Amino acid sequence: MKKIIYTILPCIMVFFTSCEDEFIDLTPPSSITDDVYYTEADHFLTGSNRFYPYLMGWDDQPIFSDHGSDLVGYEEGSDMQEYARGEIIAPVDDDYYTDTYEYLRDINLLLERAEDYDGEESIVEYVAATKMHRAWQYFFLVQRFGGVPLITHSLDVDSEELYGPRNSRYEVVAQILADLDDAIAGLPYEANIGSEDKGKFSKEAAMAFKAEVLLHEATWMKYVGTTTDGDGISNGAGSAGYDASNITPYLEEVVSLTKSVMNSSSFELWNYNDVLDDLSSNFLFNLEDSGSNPAGLDKSTNKEFILYGKYDFTYRQAGTLVSHVYEGRLKPSRKMIDLFLCTDGLPIDQSTEFKGYTNTPDEFENRDFRMRAYFTYHQTLGEIPQNGDVLLNGGTNYGYFNSKFMSWNWGTTDAYRATKTESYDIPLIRLAEVYLMYAEALYELNGSLTDTEMDESINLIKARAGLPPISNAFLAEHNMDIQTEIRRERAIELYAEGASRFADLKRWGIAEDELGKAVYGAVIEGTIYEDNDALYSPESYNYTPETTVVGNGESRECLVIQPASIRNFSRSNYLFPLPTSQINLNNNLLQNPGY
């Protein structure tokens, strides 16, 4: 672990205006050390603010964002695509491991100093925020690696813990939940956070995050169990603390926590379909100032984001080509396109409103609003899709575009195309996800939802998407089931937000099945592309088209993005391998099974 070096900068990253001159002038910068830094309340305020950039940012988000999953139709041989194919091998180094522990040392140091603080001004909120930061970092490690060394205090170069074994995932999760309880107790409600501090953790954000952790771990225990536990799995050490009896109380607490957030008057779905041509699900994700959408809406209108990374044009720009990355790497697969329901609320294999695949625009008609919001360009409202039929001429073009997380103005000028100034906030948990967690936890507890429970959760999301509400009678009449609809909604609503798809497939215990299938693109057979050299160049693709069952239930020949023969994701891939450099440094640190 490297020793922390404190840098005092005037409100850098802060996007919060809480830095004060008297803090900066406390001591000469050259004499700032661990021993004198955390002695006044302002130190803890500024220290806890420093941790917000440790959350996922735009520089990390495009790397995850469902890239390589079964929902994305794009091929480039990236790390995440190799992971989805089961081709990943143990690396020498992994920044997501080493950097996270560096963050944790910073965090632990503040918490240690807080124990000795005897000042008059309260630091409860700053300690609570720091506890949530620690929970966030450890949950990231658990999702990626499973059990990891659990360190709750700062270490030095000769600390014994540097050479200790991993804790089990259950021991780490217990610490995460304890930290989140402290965070919930000490953080302010969203309504009490001033406009200058928006983006800081609220009590509701901690509740929503705890619900996410509990749901993830409850379903992991239910569907995956101990099959992936490492670090001494042969003698059971990797499963220390496992208790299947926690599943029910975890799910019950998810229901309670999400209900509390849902009942908060501080949050609401961002629905401006009436002034955005039913494209709320596009413009929500590129919201900057009033010039970022044709309705002149700015970030002050967004009450949907509960936990998010805060950006703006002055203090924290994205610093990366967000629109360019998302346009290129998140084109949807055949599976993703076929998931969207028709406006009568039925899947396309049941609906009379489905217009077929003959021309590219046909399948966008009479569908869930999110299909057009995500996968067509919107420089001109109502454009479906740009230029009509898509030219299939090889490369990474498999029939569809992406515009989620793409600026409304992107591509309009060469200058803007090259900009790194995009500054829309990055959602980490938003109200729509809270509704879905609530619905899923109820289903996992009871095997069903009442009509009232559907109306207060999943149907609110469907309404924004232009879909009718579902009920138990509707589902029964059309031979549909609520589990499928909840999972459909998660796939669609949370598309490209973090690594939600990978996390879902793994915690449901179905990743090896879903990621082991071929990934397809546009339908060729029976469409405008068949025998049309002007629109389709078959020789420009790596794989020969294959016949598969498409969304309307018919067998059609489709473009092949990745054949099933190269997709070999297995249960051992549910966790990433630990970096071998760390294992070489510590003989007690054992590798995950399968690597």
XYZ file of C-alpha atoms in Angstrom:
595
model
C 0.000 0.000 0.000
C 1.380 3.403 -0.859
C 1.415 6.118 1.762
C -1.281 8.685 1.221
C -0.235 12.146 0.084
C -2.747 14.880 0.809
C -3.104 17.580 -1.781
C -4.912 20.755 -0.789
C -6.646 22.296 -3.767
C -9.393 24.949 -3.752
C -12.563 22.918 -4.104
C -11.186 20.553 -6.732
C -13.698 17.873 -7.731
C -15.882 19.281 -5.214
C -18.703 20.512 -7.249
C -19.712 21.343 -3.647
C -18.888 24.805 -2.282
C -17.890 23.772 1.204
C -14.139 24.490 1.076
C -13.276 27.487 3.216
C -10.248 29.747 3.272
C -9.537 29.151 6.925
C -9.114 25.429 6.249
C -6.622 25.998 3.474
C -4.576 28.342 5.686
C -4.433 26.043 8.721
C -0.838 24.992 8.137
C 1.683 25.352 5.355
C 1.013 22.682 2.678
C 4.475 21.218 3.172
C 3.649 20.342 6.784
C 0.275 18.664 6.190
C 0.634 15.099 7.494
C -1.597 12.282 8.652
C -1.037 13.353 12.236
C -2.259 16.939 11.914
C -4.755 16.741 9.092
C -7.919 15.411 10.781
C -8.136 17.679 13.825
C -11.018 20.036 12.948
C -14.531 19.489 11.607
C -13.677 21.209 8.317
C -10.955 18.626 7.758
C -13.507 15.829 7.943
C -15.884 17.705 5.661
C -13.227 18.240 3.012
C -11.797 14.764 3.545
C -15.141 13.058 3.009
C -15.742 15.219 -0.085
C -12.489 13.922 -1.553
C -13.926 10.417 -1.801
C -16.745 11.173 -4.247
C -14.527 10.807 -7.328
C -13.784 7.265 -6.085
C -17.300 6.334 -7.186
C -17.651 5.176 -10.774
C -17.075 8.052 -13.179
C -17.349 8.588 -16.908
C -13.818 7.303 -17.387
C -14.896 3.915 -15.917
C -18.540 3.734 -16.930
C -18.054 3.073 -20.672
C -15.756 0.148 -19.855
C -18.585 -1.606 -18.035
C -21.997 -0.394 -19.285
C -23.133 -3.915 -20.307
C -20.408 -3.954 -22.953
C -19.883 -7.540 -24.102
C -23.125 -8.805 -22.573
C -25.894 -10.631 -24.401
C -27.680 -7.302 -24.955
C -24.927 -5.505 -26.867
C -24.367 -6.114 -30.569
C -20.822 -4.949 -31.120
C -17.514 -6.733 -31.652
C -14.041 -5.379 -30.945
C -12.256 -7.907 -28.729
C -12.246 -5.743 -25.599
C -11.594 -6.975 -22.065
C -15.297 -7.115 -21.202
C -16.101 -9.011 -24.388
C -13.318 -11.469 -23.620
C -14.771 -11.813 -20.141
C -18.252 -12.539 -21.538
C -16.776 -15.257 -23.743
C -15.032 -16.894 -20.786
C -11.593 -16.082 -22.202
C -10.264 -14.006 -19.329
C -7.061 -15.144 -17.612
C -5.490 -14.032 -14.357
C -3.677 -10.728 -15.000
C -0.441 -9.684 -13.388
C -2.037 -6.447 -12.212
C -5.616 -5.238 -11.883
C -6.151 -1.555 -11.187
C -9.673 -2.279 -9.993
C -8.114 -4.281 -7.146
C -5.098 -2.175 -6.226
C -6.727 1.227 -6.738
C -9.711 0.241 -4.619
C -7.471 -0.701 -1.712
C -5.692 2.620 -2.058
C -9.068 4.329 -1.830
C -9.907 2.232 1.214
C -6.749 3.317 2.968
C -7.768 6.963 2.536
C -11.227 6.146 3.821
C -10.048 4.094 6.779
C -7.642 6.844 7.817
C -10.474 9.373 8.128
C -12.547 6.928 10.176
C -9.600 6.264 12.484
C -9.037 9.962 13.047
C -12.747 10.429 13.709
C -12.487 8.088 16.693
C -10.024 10.495 18.325
C -11.824 13.707 17.350
C -12.872 15.809 20.353
C -13.911 19.055 18.678
C -17.149 20.879 19.411
C -18.529 20.874 15.856
C -20.309 17.681 14.783
C -18.671 15.400 12.236
C -21.461 12.788 12.288
C -22.542 13.471 8.692
C -18.974 13.311 7.358
C -18.271 10.032 9.128
C -21.576 8.624 7.851
C -20.707 9.607 4.289
C -17.283 7.987 4.672
C -18.872 4.771 5.954
C -20.979 4.709 2.802
C -17.912 5.256 0.660
C -16.260 2.277 2.340
C -19.378 0.165 1.771
C -19.413 1.186 -1.900
C -15.786 0.183 -2.448
C -16.137 -3.166 -0.694
C -19.317 -4.010 -2.589
C -17.460 -3.311 -5.827
C -14.745 -5.740 -4.717
C -17.274 -8.408 -3.689
C -19.079 -8.207 -7.024
C -15.828 -8.470 -8.926
C -13.774 -10.886 -6.825
C -16.035 -12.426 -4.178
C -14.287 -12.648 -0.811
C -11.363 -10.254 -0.354
C -9.141 -9.145 2.532
C -11.325 -7.083 4.849
C -9.305 -4.107 6.092
C -11.064 -1.555 8.286
C -8.100 0.520 9.396
C -5.165 2.102 7.633
C -2.134 -0.128 7.126
C 1.563 0.545 7.024
C 4.163 -1.274 4.952
C 4.826 -3.787 7.722
C 1.219 -4.457 8.826
C 0.430 -8.148 9.348
C -2.840 -7.814 7.448
C -0.879 -7.320 4.228
C 0.014 -10.993 4.385
C -3.270 -12.398 5.657
C -5.875 -14.561 3.887
C -9.036 -13.371 2.192
C -12.235 -12.993 4.144
C -15.293 -14.698 2.738
C -17.830 -12.686 0.743
C -20.284 -13.139 3.639
C -17.887 -11.581 6.142
C -17.242 -8.662 3.815
C -20.964 -8.190 3.167
C -21.615 -8.146 6.928
C -19.195 -5.215 7.208
C -20.822 -3.480 4.233
C -24.245 -3.745 5.852
C -22.928 -2.496 9.203
C -21.336 0.511 7.497
C -24.570 1.256 5.649
C -26.559 1.129 8.871
C -24.216 3.781 10.260
C -24.530 5.784 7.052
C -28.322 5.698 7.153
C -28.308 6.820 10.780
C -25.950 9.750 10.216
C -26.782 11.144 6.782
C -29.362 13.900 6.168
C -32.540 13.389 4.216
C -32.431 14.538 0.604
C -34.819 17.381 1.427
C -32.267 18.801 3.868
C -29.375 18.880 1.389
C -28.918 22.347 -0.071
C -28.753 22.938 -3.798
C -25.021 23.690 -3.544
C -24.386 20.199 -2.172
C -26.538 18.163 -4.541
C -24.740 14.956 -5.406
C -23.697 14.268 -1.825
C -25.018 11.153 -0.137
C -28.444 11.357 1.437
C -30.193 9.058 3.882
C -32.365 7.796 1.018
C -29.286 7.102 -1.121
C -27.844 4.946 1.656
C -31.182 3.140 1.985
C -31.357 2.480 -1.743
C -27.758 1.279 -1.839
C -28.309 -1.034 1.112
C -31.363 -2.432 -0.693
C -29.190 -3.097 -3.745
C -26.584 -4.933 -1.657
C -29.219 -6.988 0.156
C -31.040 -7.941 -3.042
C -27.794 -8.878 -4.767
C -26.631 -11.060 -1.900
C -30.039 -12.639 -1.185
C -30.475 -13.734 -4.796
C -26.822 -14.781 -5.020
C -27.302 -17.059 -2.013
C -30.587 -18.359 -3.439
C -29.463 -19.094 -6.993
C -25.654 -19.383 -6.813
C -25.042 -20.448 -3.239
C -21.456 -21.291 -2.329
C -20.510 -22.651 -5.766
C -18.138 -19.755 -6.485
C -16.597 -19.314 -3.047
C -12.823 -19.265 -3.188
C -9.755 -18.974 -0.964
C -9.784 -22.363 0.667
C -13.044 -23.631 -0.827
C -11.879 -27.228 -0.401
C -12.036 -26.895 3.359
C -14.949 -24.495 3.503
C -12.979 -21.438 4.599
C -14.203 -19.442 1.610
C -17.794 -19.821 2.813
C -17.273 -18.632 6.384
C -20.386 -16.852 7.578
C -22.661 -18.294 4.891
C -26.203 -18.583 6.223
C -29.042 -19.320 3.823
C -31.516 -18.312 6.521
C -30.491 -14.707 5.794
C -32.224 -14.803 2.406
C -35.717 -14.087 3.684
C -34.812 -11.286 6.130
C -32.566 -9.711 3.483
C -35.454 -9.640 1.003
C -37.858 -8.355 3.624
C -35.491 -5.494 4.379
C -35.218 -4.701 0.661
C -38.994 -4.252 0.588
C -38.895 -2.032 3.680
C -35.993 0.124 2.474
C -37.279 0.604 -1.057
C -40.754 1.418 0.252
C -39.253 4.143 2.425
C -37.463 5.665 -0.563
C -40.571 5.348 -2.738
C -42.574 7.211 -0.115
C -40.096 10.090 -0.026
C -41.434 13.270 -1.569
C -37.928 14.137 -2.783
C -37.920 11.793 -5.772
C -40.048 11.239 -8.854
C -39.648 9.714 -12.295
C -38.354 12.214 -14.838
C -41.241 12.196 -17.298
C -41.409 15.013 -19.825
C -42.816 12.942 -22.664
C -45.387 15.643 -23.388
C -42.695 18.147 -24.426
C -40.024 15.697 -25.607
C -41.974 13.651 -28.138
C -42.077 10.632 -25.767
C -38.272 10.650 -25.500
C -37.791 11.163 -21.753
C -35.728 7.969 -21.636
C -33.220 9.526 -23.981
C -32.851 13.060 -22.683
C -32.719 12.023 -19.010
C -29.302 10.516 -19.674
C -27.711 13.501 -21.415
C -29.184 16.236 -19.237
C -26.841 19.195 -18.804
C -28.034 22.794 -19.003
C -31.148 24.047 -20.783
C -29.390 23.676 -24.113
C -29.077 19.923 -23.775
C -32.592 19.154 -25.020
C -35.238 20.803 -27.192
C -37.528 21.499 -24.205
C -34.946 23.640 -22.406
C -34.852 21.441 -19.287
C -31.822 21.454 -16.989
C -30.556 19.339 -14.102
C -32.771 21.073 -11.572
C -35.717 19.199 -13.088
C -34.157 15.800 -12.390
C -35.509 14.297 -9.172
C -35.048 10.714 -10.327
C -31.346 10.250 -9.568
C -30.852 9.146 -5.956
C -27.182 8.164 -5.943
C -25.104 9.647 -8.729
C -21.804 11.096 -9.796
C -22.067 14.871 -10.068
C -20.608 16.658 -13.085
C -20.747 20.196 -14.405
C -19.023 22.413 -16.949
C -16.969 24.300 -14.341
C -15.644 21.872 -11.740
C -15.885 18.410 -13.244
C -16.284 17.718 -16.928
C -16.337 14.144 -18.201
C -12.882 14.438 -19.704
C -13.638 11.656 -22.157
C -15.529 11.327 -25.432
C -18.708 10.011 -23.830
C -20.992 10.363 -26.844
C -18.422 8.858 -29.177
C -17.863 5.839 -26.907
C -21.549 5.183 -26.354
C -22.480 5.583 -29.990
C -19.848 3.088 -30.996
C -19.837 0.438 -28.297
C -23.462 0.030 -27.261
C -25.316 -0.905 -30.386
C -27.993 -3.397 -29.335
C -28.108 -7.086 -30.186
C -31.014 -8.897 -31.800
C -31.997 -10.139 -28.336
C -32.160 -6.624 -26.913
C -34.258 -5.297 -29.774
C -36.706 -8.187 -29.498
C -37.189 -7.656 -25.746
C -39.246 -4.484 -26.193
C -42.998 -4.989 -25.875
C -45.571 -3.555 -28.240
C -47.799 -0.715 -27.104
C -50.551 -3.192 -26.207
C -48.199 -4.534 -23.522
C -47.559 -7.839 -25.303
C -44.346 -9.448 -26.561
C -43.877 -9.252 -30.308
C -44.644 -12.950 -30.758
C -48.144 -12.317 -29.381
C -48.989 -8.784 -30.456
C -50.975 -7.913 -33.573
C -49.317 -4.477 -33.454
C -45.862 -5.763 -34.375
C -45.012 -4.612 -37.905
C -42.318 -7.166 -38.661
C -38.732 -6.939 -39.868
C -39.075 -6.145 -43.569
C -37.648 -2.615 -43.314
C -35.482 -1.360 -40.463
C -38.037 1.246 -39.303
C -40.871 -1.303 -39.251
C -39.864 -2.977 -36.010
C -39.714 0.378 -34.210
C -43.404 1.034 -34.814
C -45.920 0.506 -31.994
C -43.200 -0.371 -29.498
C -42.114 0.634 -26.013
C -40.980 4.296 -26.152
C -37.543 3.330 -24.818
C -36.710 1.447 -28.011
C -36.800 4.633 -30.066
C -35.295 6.673 -27.195
C -32.249 4.411 -26.924
C -31.617 3.286 -30.468
C -32.324 6.152 -32.857
C -30.688 9.558 -33.164
C -32.637 12.608 -32.000
C -31.106 15.695 -33.498
C -34.550 15.940 -35.096
C -37.386 14.775 -32.878
C -39.373 11.937 -34.370
C -36.597 10.586 -36.562
C -36.999 6.757 -36.716
C -34.283 5.696 -37.365
C -31.808 8.028 -39.008
C -31.640 7.516 -42.784
C -34.271 4.737 -42.730
C -32.777 1.338 -43.525
C -29.281 0.883 -42.103
C -26.473 0.103 -44.522
C -24.956 -3.254 -43.539
C -21.408 -2.909 -44.791
C -19.296 -4.667 -42.196
C -17.087 -3.366 -39.455
C -19.067 -2.968 -36.237
C -22.336 -2.212 -38.014
C -24.854 -4.958 -37.270
C -28.027 -3.027 -37.981
C -28.675 -0.650 -35.087
C -27.490 2.587 -33.480
C -27.263 3.611 -29.844
C -28.082 7.045 -28.436
C -28.454 6.412 -24.694
C -25.866 8.611 -22.945
C -25.231 10.487 -26.200
C -25.474 14.261 -26.247
C -28.345 15.720 -28.221
C -25.839 17.949 -30.027
C -23.244 15.264 -30.645
C -22.104 14.874 -34.231
C -23.538 18.183 -35.412
C -20.095 19.755 -35.852
C -16.567 18.445 -36.066
C -15.617 20.589 -33.078
C -18.286 19.096 -30.853
C -17.469 15.594 -32.012
C -13.987 16.012 -30.550
C -15.052 17.604 -27.250
C -14.404 16.142 -23.814
C -16.532 18.686 -22.001
C -19.757 16.690 -21.719
C -20.999 17.043 -18.162
C -24.163 15.121 -17.541
C -24.477 13.379 -14.189
C -23.882 9.634 -14.080
C -26.707 7.653 -12.410
C -25.651 5.003 -9.915
C -29.094 4.338 -8.416
C -32.260 6.066 -9.553
C -35.917 5.820 -8.605
C -36.826 3.482 -11.473
C -34.324 0.940 -10.139
C -35.791 1.285 -6.646
C -39.210 0.380 -8.061
C -37.688 -2.668 -9.728
C -35.853 -3.760 -6.579
C -39.101 -3.486 -4.641
C -40.974 -5.606 -7.207
C -38.231 -8.220 -7.446
C -37.864 -8.615 -3.687
C -41.620 -9.125 -3.344
C -41.552 -11.741 -6.084
C -38.613 -13.578 -4.528
C -40.416 -13.582 -1.178
C -43.904 -14.509 -2.301
C -43.672 -15.860 -5.837
C -46.115 -13.177 -6.955
C -47.126 -9.526 -6.691
C -50.570 -8.169 -5.999
C -52.087 -5.779 -8.532
C -51.558 -2.949 -6.040
C -47.859 -3.817 -5.721
C -47.504 -3.800 -9.509
C -49.254 -0.412 -9.700
C -46.860 1.187 -7.199
C -43.722 -0.133 -8.884
C -43.334 -1.750 -12.292
C -46.417 -0.122 -13.800
C -45.071 3.370 -13.084
C -42.043 2.583 -15.240
C -44.209 1.050 -17.943
C -46.403 4.157 -18.035
C -43.424 6.380 -18.902
C -42.532 3.876 -21.626
C -45.995 4.191 -23.170
C -47.089 0.715 -22.079
C -50.362 -0.255 -20.407
C -50.312 -1.505 -16.812
C -50.066 -5.194 -16.145
C -52.172 -7.100 -13.638
C -52.436 -10.703 -12.562
C -55.450 -11.112 -14.839
C -53.547 -9.628 -17.805
C -50.569 -11.899 -17.204
C -52.740 -14.980 -16.897
C -54.760 -14.135 -19.993
C -51.634 -13.863 -22.121
C -49.636 -16.677 -20.542
C -47.065 -14.230 -19.194
C -45.388 -14.318 -15.776
C -44.280 -11.594 -13.408
C -40.708 -12.864 -12.978
C -40.112 -12.571 -16.725
C -41.606 -9.079 -16.775
C -39.477 -7.872 -13.851
C -36.339 -9.211 -15.489
C -37.387 -7.758 -18.855
C -37.815 -4.363 -17.223
C -34.397 -4.520 -15.577
C -32.760 -5.390 -18.910
C -34.473 -2.533 -20.731
C -34.711 0.215 -18.115
C -31.158 -0.206 -16.808
C -29.500 -0.879 -20.175
C -25.871 0.279 -20.210
C -25.950 1.637 -16.652
C -22.896 0.205 -14.931
C -22.517 -3.544 -15.267
C -26.102 -4.203 -14.250
C -26.728 -6.894 -16.857
C -23.684 -8.961 -15.908
C -24.525 -8.609 -12.213
C -28.127 -9.674 -12.804
C -27.295 -12.713 -14.923
C -24.782 -13.904 -12.345
C -26.896 -13.387 -9.229
C -29.800 -15.185 -10.936
C -27.473 -18.104 -11.663
C -28.136 -18.021 -15.426
C -25.053 -16.263 -16.791
C -23.461 -19.392 -18.255
C -26.671 -20.117 -20.179
C -27.409 -16.610 -21.442
C -23.814 -15.633 -22.206
C -23.150 -18.992 -23.877
C -25.538 -18.310 -26.740
C -24.720 -16.734 -30.079
C -25.149 -12.973 -30.383
C -27.077 -11.880 -33.461
C -27.665 -8.637 -35.329
C -30.153 -7.582 -37.989
C -32.603 -10.002 -39.570
C -31.606 -10.697 -43.183
C -34.054 -13.322 -44.403
C -37.369 -11.914 -45.565
C -36.218 -8.289 -45.250
C -35.062 -5.470 -47.485
C -31.509 -6.769 -47.067
C -32.032 -10.171 -48.660
C -30.301 -10.281 -52.039
C -29.765 -6.509 -51.951
C -26.145 -5.665 -52.720
C -26.824 -1.961 -52.295
C -27.757 -2.336 -48.615
C -25.987 -5.503 -47.504
C -22.452 -6.747 -48.139
C -22.263 -10.285 -46.671
C -18.580 -10.655 -47.549
C -17.718 -7.793 -45.183
C -18.621 -9.787 -42.050
C -16.524 -12.371 -40.222
C -19.288 -14.930 -39.872
C -21.857 -16.418 -42.215
C -25.450 -15.572 -41.251
C -27.262 -18.216 -39.222
C -30.896 -19.196 -38.870
C -32.283 -18.637 -35.396
C -35.660 -18.088 -33.754
C -36.213 -14.339 -33.573
C -38.528 -12.393 -31.296
C -41.742 -12.956 -33.219
C -41.267 -16.718 -32.985
C -40.188 -17.259 -36.588
C -36.937 -18.850 -37.754
C -35.013 -16.256 -39.725
C -31.458 -15.892 -40.983
C -29.626 -13.150 -39.070
C -26.220 -11.522 -38.991
C -23.881 -13.252 -36.576
C -21.907 -10.990 -34.255
C -20.425 -13.802 -32.167
C -21.227 -17.498 -32.755
C -22.022 -19.767 -29.827
C -18.817 -21.698 -30.532
C -16.653 -18.877 -29.128
C -18.854 -18.056 -26.128
C -17.773 -20.291 -23.255
C -18.713 -18.403 -20.107
C -18.886 -20.768 -17.124
C -19.674 -20.720 -13.414
C -15.976 -20.181 -12.670
C -16.209 -16.887 -14.581
C -18.767 -15.446 -12.160
C -15.813 -13.928 -10.317
C -12.763 -12.241 -11.803
C -9.313 -13.650 -11.006
C -7.152 -11.901 -8.474
C -4.043 -10.238 -9.921
C -1.111 -12.617 -9.726
C 1.212 -9.866 -8.474
C -0.830 -9.703 -5.286
C -0.813 -13.477 -4.882
C 2.954 -13.551 -5.374
C 3.340 -10.980 -2.598
C 1.135 -12.903 -0.183
C 1.240 -16.707 0.008
C -1.970 -16.708 2.050
C -3.925 -15.000 -0.729
C -5.418 -17.819 -2.823
C -6.819 -17.539 -6.330
C -10.488 -17.849 -7.263
C -11.577 -21.315 -8.489
C -11.075 -21.914 -12.208
C -8.061 -19.674 -12.657
